[in-house]
JSON list of C-alpha atoms in Angstrom, two decimals:
[
{"chain": "A", "resi": 109, "resn": "MET", "atom": "CA", "xyz": [0.00, 0.00, 0.00]},
{"chain": "A", "resi": 110, "resn": "GLU", "atom": "CA", "xyz": [2.88, 2.29, 0.64]},
{"chain": "A", "resi": 111, "resn": "GLY", "atom": "CA", "xyz": [3.87, 2.25, -3.05]},
{"chain": "A", "resi": 112, "resn": "ALA", "atom": "CA", "xyz": [0.32, 3.08, -4.11]},
{"chain": "A", "resi": 113, "resn": "ALA", "atom": "CA", "xyz": [0.21, 6.02, -1.72]},
{"chain": "A", "resi": 114, "resn": "ALA", "atom": "CA", "xyz": [3.53, 7.33, -3.02]},
{"chain": "A", "resi": 115, "resn": "SER", "atom": "CA", "xyz": [2.40, 7.07, -6.66]},
{"chain": "A", "resi": 116, "resn": "SER", "atom": "CA", "xyz": [-0.91, 8.81, -5.95]},
{"chain": "A", "resi": 117, "resn": "GLU", "atom": "CA", "xyz": [1.01, 11.46, -4.01]},
{"chain": "A", "resi": 118, "resn": "GLY", "atom": "CA", "xyz": [3.26, 11.95, -7.04]},
{"chain": "A", "resi": 119, "resn": "LEU", "atom": "CA", "xyz": [0.27, 12.28, -9.36]},
{"chain": "A", "resi": 120, "resn": "ARG", "atom": "CA", "xyz": [-1.42, 14.77, -7.07]},
{"chain": "A", "resi": 121, "resn": "TYR", "atom": "CA", "xyz": [1.55, 17.12, -7.10]},
{"chain": "A", "resi": 122, "resn": "ALA", "atom": "CA", "xyz": [2.72, 16.39, -10.64]},
{"chain": "A", "resi": 123, "resn": "GLU", "atom": "CA", "xyz": [2.90, 20.08, -11.57]},
{"chain": "A", "resi": 124, "resn": "TYR", "atom": "CA", "xyz": [5.57, 20.61, -8.90]},
{"chain": "A", "resi": 125, "resn": "ALA", "atom": "CA", "xyz": [7.72, 17.72, -10.06]},
{"chain": "A", "resi": 126, "resn": "ARG", "atom": "CA", "xyz": [10.99, 18.49, -11.80]},
{"chain": "A", "resi": 127, "resn": "ILE", "atom": "CA", "xyz": [10.54, 18.04, -15.54]},
{"chain": "A", "resi": 128, "resn": "PRO", "atom": "CA", "xyz": [13.52, 16.51, -17.28]},
{"chain": "A", "resi": 129, "resn": "THR", "atom": "CA", "xyz": [14.42, 18.28, -20.49]},
{"chain": "A", "resi": 130, "resn": "GLY", "atom": "CA", "xyz": [16.25, 16.79, -23.41]},
{"chain": "A", "resi": 131, "resn": "THR", "atom": "CA", "xyz": [18.27, 19.92, -24.18]},
{"chain": "A", "resi": 132, "resn": "GLY", "atom": "CA", "xyz": [20.10, 19.96, -20.89]},
{"chain": "A", "resi": 133, "resn": "LYS", "atom": "CA", "xyz": [18.56, 23.24, -19.72]},
{"chain": "A", "resi": 134, "resn": "GLY", "atom": "CA", "xyz": [17.69, 23.39, -16.10]},
{"chain": "A", "resi": 135, "resn": "GLN", "atom": "CA", "xyz": [14.38, 24.45, -14.61]},
{"chain": "A", "resi": 136, "resn": "ALA", "atom": "CA", "xyz": [15.86, 27.81, -13.61]},
{"chain": "A", "resi": 137, "resn": "GLU", "atom": "CA", "xyz": [16.73, 28.65, -17.22]},
{"chain": "A", "resi": 138, "resn": "LEU", "atom": "CA", "xyz": [13.22, 27.73, -18.36]},
{"chain": "A", "resi": 139, "resn": "ASP", "atom": "CA", "xyz": [11.74, 29.89, -15.59]},
{"chain": "A", "resi": 140, "resn": "ARG", "atom": "CA", "xyz": [13.90, 32.86, -16.63]},
{"chain": "A", "resi": 141, "resn": "GLY", "atom": "CA", "xyz": [12.82, 32.46, -20.25]},
{"chain": "A", "resi": 142, "resn": "LEU", "atom": "CA", "xyz": [9.17, 32.35, -19.22]},
{"chain": "A", "resi": 143, "resn": "ALA", "atom": "CA", "xyz": [9.66, 35.40, -17.01]},
{"chain": "A", "resi": 144, "resn": "ARG", "atom": "CA", "xyz": [11.25, 37.33, -19.89]},
{"chain": "A", "resi": 145, "resn": "THR", "atom": "CA", "xyz": [8.36, 36.39, -22.16]},
{"chain": "A", "resi": 146, "resn": "MET", "atom": "CA", "xyz": [5.78, 37.46, -19.58]},
{"chain": "A", "resi": 147, "resn": "ILE", "atom": "CA", "xyz": [7.56, 40.78, -19.02]},
{"chain": "A", "resi": 148, "resn": "ALA", "atom": "CA", "xyz": [7.69, 41.43, -22.78]},
{"chain": "A", "resi": 149, "resn": "VAL", "atom": "CA", "xyz": [3.97, 40.62, -23.13]},
{"chain": "A", "resi": 150, "resn": "GLY", "atom": "CA", "xyz": [3.14, 42.89, -20.18]},
{"chain": "A", "resi": 151, "resn": "LEU", "atom": "CA", "xyz": [5.15, 45.76, -21.63]},
{"chain": "A", "resi": 152, "resn": "GLY", "atom": "CA", "xyz": [3.45, 45.29, -24.99]},
{"chain": "A", "resi": 153, "resn": "VAL", "atom": "CA", "xyz": [-0.02, 45.38, -23.42]},
{"chain": "A", "resi": 154, "resn": "ALA", "atom": "CA", "xyz": [0.90, 48.49, -21.42]},
{"chain": "A", "resi": 155, "resn": "THR", "atom": "CA", "xyz": [2.23, 50.20, -24.55]},
{"chain": "A", "resi": 156, "resn": "VAL", "atom": "CA", "xyz": [-0.97, 49.47, -26.47]},
{"chain": "A", "resi": 157, "resn": "ALA", "atom": "CA", "xyz": [-3.07, 50.72, -23.54]},
{"chain": "A", "resi": 158, "resn": "PHE", "atom": "CA", "xyz": [-1.17, 54.00, -23.24]},
{"chain": "A", "resi": 159, "resn": "ALA", "atom": "CA", "xyz": [-1.25, 54.53, -27.02]},
{"chain": "A", "resi": 160, "resn": "GLY", "atom": "CA", "xyz": [-5.01, 53.94, -27.05]},
{"chain": "A", "resi": 161, "resn": "ARG", "atom": "CA", "xyz": [-5.52, 56.35, -24.17]},
{"chain": "A", "resi": 162, "resn": "TYR", "atom": "CA", "xyz": [-3.43, 59.00, -25.93]},
{"chain": "A", "resi": 163, "resn": "ALA", "atom": "CA", "xyz": [-5.34, 58.50, -29.20]},
{"chain": "A", "resi": 164, "resn": "PHE", "atom": "CA", "xyz": [-8.66, 58.77, -27.33]},
{"chain": "A", "resi": 165, "resn": "HIS", "atom": "CA", "xyz": [-7.61, 62.08, -25.76]},
{"chain": "A", "resi": 166, "resn": "LEU", "atom": "CA", "xyz": [-6.51, 63.40, -29.16]},
{"chain": "A", "resi": 167, "resn": "TRP", "atom": "CA", "xyz": [-9.74, 62.28, -30.87]},
{"chain": "A", "resi": 168, "resn": "LYS", "atom": "CA", "xyz": [-12.10, 64.36, -28.70]},
{"chain": "A", "resi": 169, "resn": "PRO", "atom": "CA", "xyz": [-10.98, 67.81, -30.00]},
{"chain": "A", "resi": 170, "resn": "TRP", "atom": "CA", "xyz": [-10.58, 66.48, -33.54]},
{"chain": "A", "resi": 171, "resn": "GLU", "atom": "CA", "xyz": [-14.10, 65.06, -33.50]},
{"chain": "A", "resi": 172, "resn": "GLN", "atom": "CA", "xyz": [-15.52, 68.43, -32.47]},
{"chain": "A", "resi": 173, "resn": "ALA", "atom": "CA", "xyz": [-13.52, 70.27, -35.14]},
{"chain": "A", "resi": 174, "resn": "ILE", "atom": "CA", "xyz": [-14.53, 67.79, -37.85]},
{"chain": "A", "resi": 175, "resn": "THR", "atom": "CA", "xyz": [-18.20, 68.02, -36.86]},
{"chain": "A", "resi": 176, "resn": "GLU", "atom": "CA", "xyz": [-18.17, 71.82, -36.91]},
{"chain": "A", "resi": 177, "resn": "THR", "atom": "CA", "xyz": [-16.39, 71.90, -40.27]},
{"chain": "A", "resi": 178, "resn": "ALA", "atom": "CA", "xyz": [-18.86, 69.43, -41.78]},
{"chain": "A", "resi": 179, "resn": "LYS", "atom": "CA", "xyz": [-21.80, 71.52, -40.56]},
{"chain": "A", "resi": 180, "resn": "ARG", "atom": "CA", "xyz": [-20.26, 74.70, -41.97]},
{"chain": "A", "resi": 181, "resn": "ILE", "atom": "CA", "xyz": [-19.52, 73.11, -45.34]},
{"chain": "A", "resi": 182, "resn": "SER", "atom": "CA", "xyz": [-22.96, 71.54, -45.74]},
{"chain": "A", "resi": 183, "resn": "THR", "atom": "CA", "xyz": [-24.87, 74.69, -44.82]},
{"chain": "A", "resi": 184, "resn": "SER", "atom": "CA", "xyz": [-22.74, 77.05, -46.88]},
{"chain": "A", "resi": 185, "resn": "SER", "atom": "CA", "xyz": [-22.65, 74.89, -50.00]},
{"chain": "A", "resi": 186, "resn": "LEU", "atom": "CA", "xyz": [-26.37, 74.18, -49.99]},
{"chain": "A", "resi": 187, "resn": "SER", "atom": "CA", "xyz": [-27.41, 77.75, -49.25]},
{"chain": "A", "resi": 188, "resn": "SER", "atom": "CA", "xyz": [-26.58, 78.88, -52.80]},
{"chain": "A", "resi": 189, "resn": "TYR", "atom": "CA", "xyz": [-29.24, 76.60, -54.32]},
{"chain": "A", "resi": 190, "resn": "TYR", "atom": "CA", "xyz": [-32.88, 77.54, -54.67]},
{"chain": "A", "resi": 191, "resn": "LYS", "atom": "CA", "xyz": [-34.89, 75.73, -51.99]},
{"chain": "A", "resi": 192, "resn": "GLY", "atom": "CA", "xyz": [-38.36, 76.80, -53.06]},
{"chain": "A", "resi": 193, "resn": "GLY", "atom": "CA", "xyz": [-41.01, 74.74, -54.77]},
{"chain": "A", "resi": 194, "resn": "PHE", "atom": "CA", "xyz": [-41.77, 74.79, -58.48]},
{"chain": "A", "resi": 195, "resn": "GLU", "atom": "CA", "xyz": [-44.73, 76.51, -60.09]},
{"chain": "A", "resi": 196, "resn": "GLN", "atom": "CA", "xyz": [-46.87, 74.82, -62.75]},
{"chain": "A", "resi": 197, "resn": "LYS", "atom": "CA", "xyz": [-45.22, 76.85, -65.50]},
{"chain": "A", "resi": 198, "resn": "MET", "atom": "CA", "xyz": [-41.69, 78.14, -64.86]},
{"chain": "A", "resi": 199, "resn": "SER", "atom": "CA", "xyz": [-41.45, 81.91, -64.77]},
{"chain": "A", "resi": 200, "resn": "ARG", "atom": "CA", "xyz": [-38.39, 84.00, -65.55]},
{"chain": "A", "resi": 201, "resn": "ARG", "atom": "CA", "xyz": [-38.08, 84.82, -61.83]},
{"chain": "A", "resi": 202, "resn": "GLU", "atom": "CA", "xyz": [-38.06, 81.14, -60.83]},
{"chain": "A", "resi": 203, "resn": "ALA", "atom": "CA", "xyz": [-35.51, 80.29, -63.53]},
{"chain": "A", "resi": 204, "resn": "SER", "atom": "CA", "xyz": [-33.23, 83.07, -62.34]},
{"chain": "A", "resi": 205, "resn": "LEU", "atom": "CA", "xyz": [-33.55, 81.85, -58.72]},
{"chain": "A", "resi": 206, "resn": "ILE", "atom": "CA", "xyz": [-32.57, 78.31, -59.76]},
{"chain": "A", "resi": 207, "resn": "LEU", "atom": "CA", "xyz": [-29.61, 79.55, -61.81]},
{"chain": "A", "resi": 208, "resn": "GLY", "atom": "CA", "xyz": [-28.54, 81.97, -59.08]},
{"chain": "A", "resi": 209, "resn": "ILE", "atom": "CA", "xyz": [-28.58, 85.08, -61.27]},
{"chain": "A", "resi": 210, "resn": "SER", "atom": "CA", "xyz": [-30.69, 88.22, -61.43]},
{"chain": "A", "resi": 211, "resn": "PRO", "atom": "CA", "xyz": [-33.90, 88.17, -63.52]},
{"chain": "A", "resi": 212, "resn": "SER", "atom": "CA", "xyz": [-32.51, 90.94, -65.72]},
{"chain": "A", "resi": 213, "resn": "ALA", "atom": "CA", "xyz": [-29.25, 89.09, -66.57]},
{"chain": "A", "resi": 214, "resn": "GLY", "atom": "CA", "xyz": [-28.07, 88.93, -70.17]},
{"chain": "A", "resi": 215, "resn": "LYS", "atom": "CA", "xyz": [-27.87, 85.87, -72.44]},
{"chain": "A", "resi": 216, "resn": "ALA", "atom": "CA", "xyz": [-24.16, 85.31, -71.80]},
{"chain": "A", "resi": 217, "resn": "LYS", "atom": "CA", "xyz": [-24.62, 85.27, -68.03]},
{"chain": "A", "resi": 218, "resn": "ILE", "atom": "CA", "xyz": [-27.63, 82.92, -68.34]},
{"chain": "A", "resi": 219, "resn": "ARG", "atom": "CA", "xyz": [-25.59, 80.53, -70.52]},
{"chain": "A", "resi": 220, "resn": "THR", "atom": "CA", "xyz": [-22.63, 80.42, -68.12]},
{"chain": "A", "resi": 221, "resn": "ALA", "atom": "CA", "xyz": [-24.92, 79.88, -65.11]},
{"chain": "A", "resi": 222, "resn": "HIS", "atom": "CA", "xyz": [-26.83, 77.14, -66.96]},
{"chain": "A", "resi": 223, "resn": "ARG", "atom": "CA", "xyz": [-23.58, 75.48, -68.01]},
{"chain": "A", "resi": 224, "resn": "ARG", "atom": "CA", "xyz": [-22.29, 75.57, -64.42]},
{"chain": "A", "resi": 225, "resn": "ILE", "atom": "CA", "xyz": [-25.49, 73.95, -63.08]},
{"chain": "A", "resi": 226, "resn": "MET", "atom": "CA", "xyz": [-25.48, 71.30, -65.84]},
{"chain": "A", "resi": 227, "resn": "ILE", "atom": "CA", "xyz": [-21.84, 70.38, -65.14]},
{"chain": "A", "resi": 228, "resn": "LEU", "atom": "CA", "xyz": [-22.50, 70.14, -61.39]},
{"chain": "A", "resi": 229, "resn": "ASN", "atom": "CA", "xyz": [-25.54, 67.89, -61.92]},
{"chain": "A", "resi": 230, "resn": "HIS", "atom": "CA", "xyz": [-24.08, 65.72, -64.68]},
{"chain": "A", "resi": 231, "resn": "PRO", "atom": "CA", "xyz": [-24.41, 61.99, -63.87]},
{"chain": "A", "resi": 232, "resn": "ASP", "atom": "CA", "xyz": [-20.87, 61.21, -65.05]},
{"chain": "A", "resi": 233, "resn": "LYS", "atom": "CA", "xyz": [-19.38, 63.65, -62.53]},
{"chain": "A", "resi": 234, "resn": "GLY", "atom": "CA", "xyz": [-20.33, 61.45, -59.57]}
]
């Protein structure tokens, strides 16, 4: 029975038993290698955490600036277009509002304004 107790005792504490290695390295060398690996992993995780924190702090002001710029661009670029509804038959006044020119503009000015609107709204322009 004494042999059975010793073998069960050895199985119970198998993780504490000295593991023979074929390369001739001792347990202390393996422990140092594992410690170095764990330290390197810990430093890597800490570096990623600090970089993420720094990026998060930088993003807050950038987000506000980007949002304000987008609002300014969208309101200023759309304000030049005519936002009113269309009448049954287009009048000269409505046509001049759509083109962004005065109702008394000459033919050359009407042509350049029409050309500009047609180029902006062309399907091949994206």
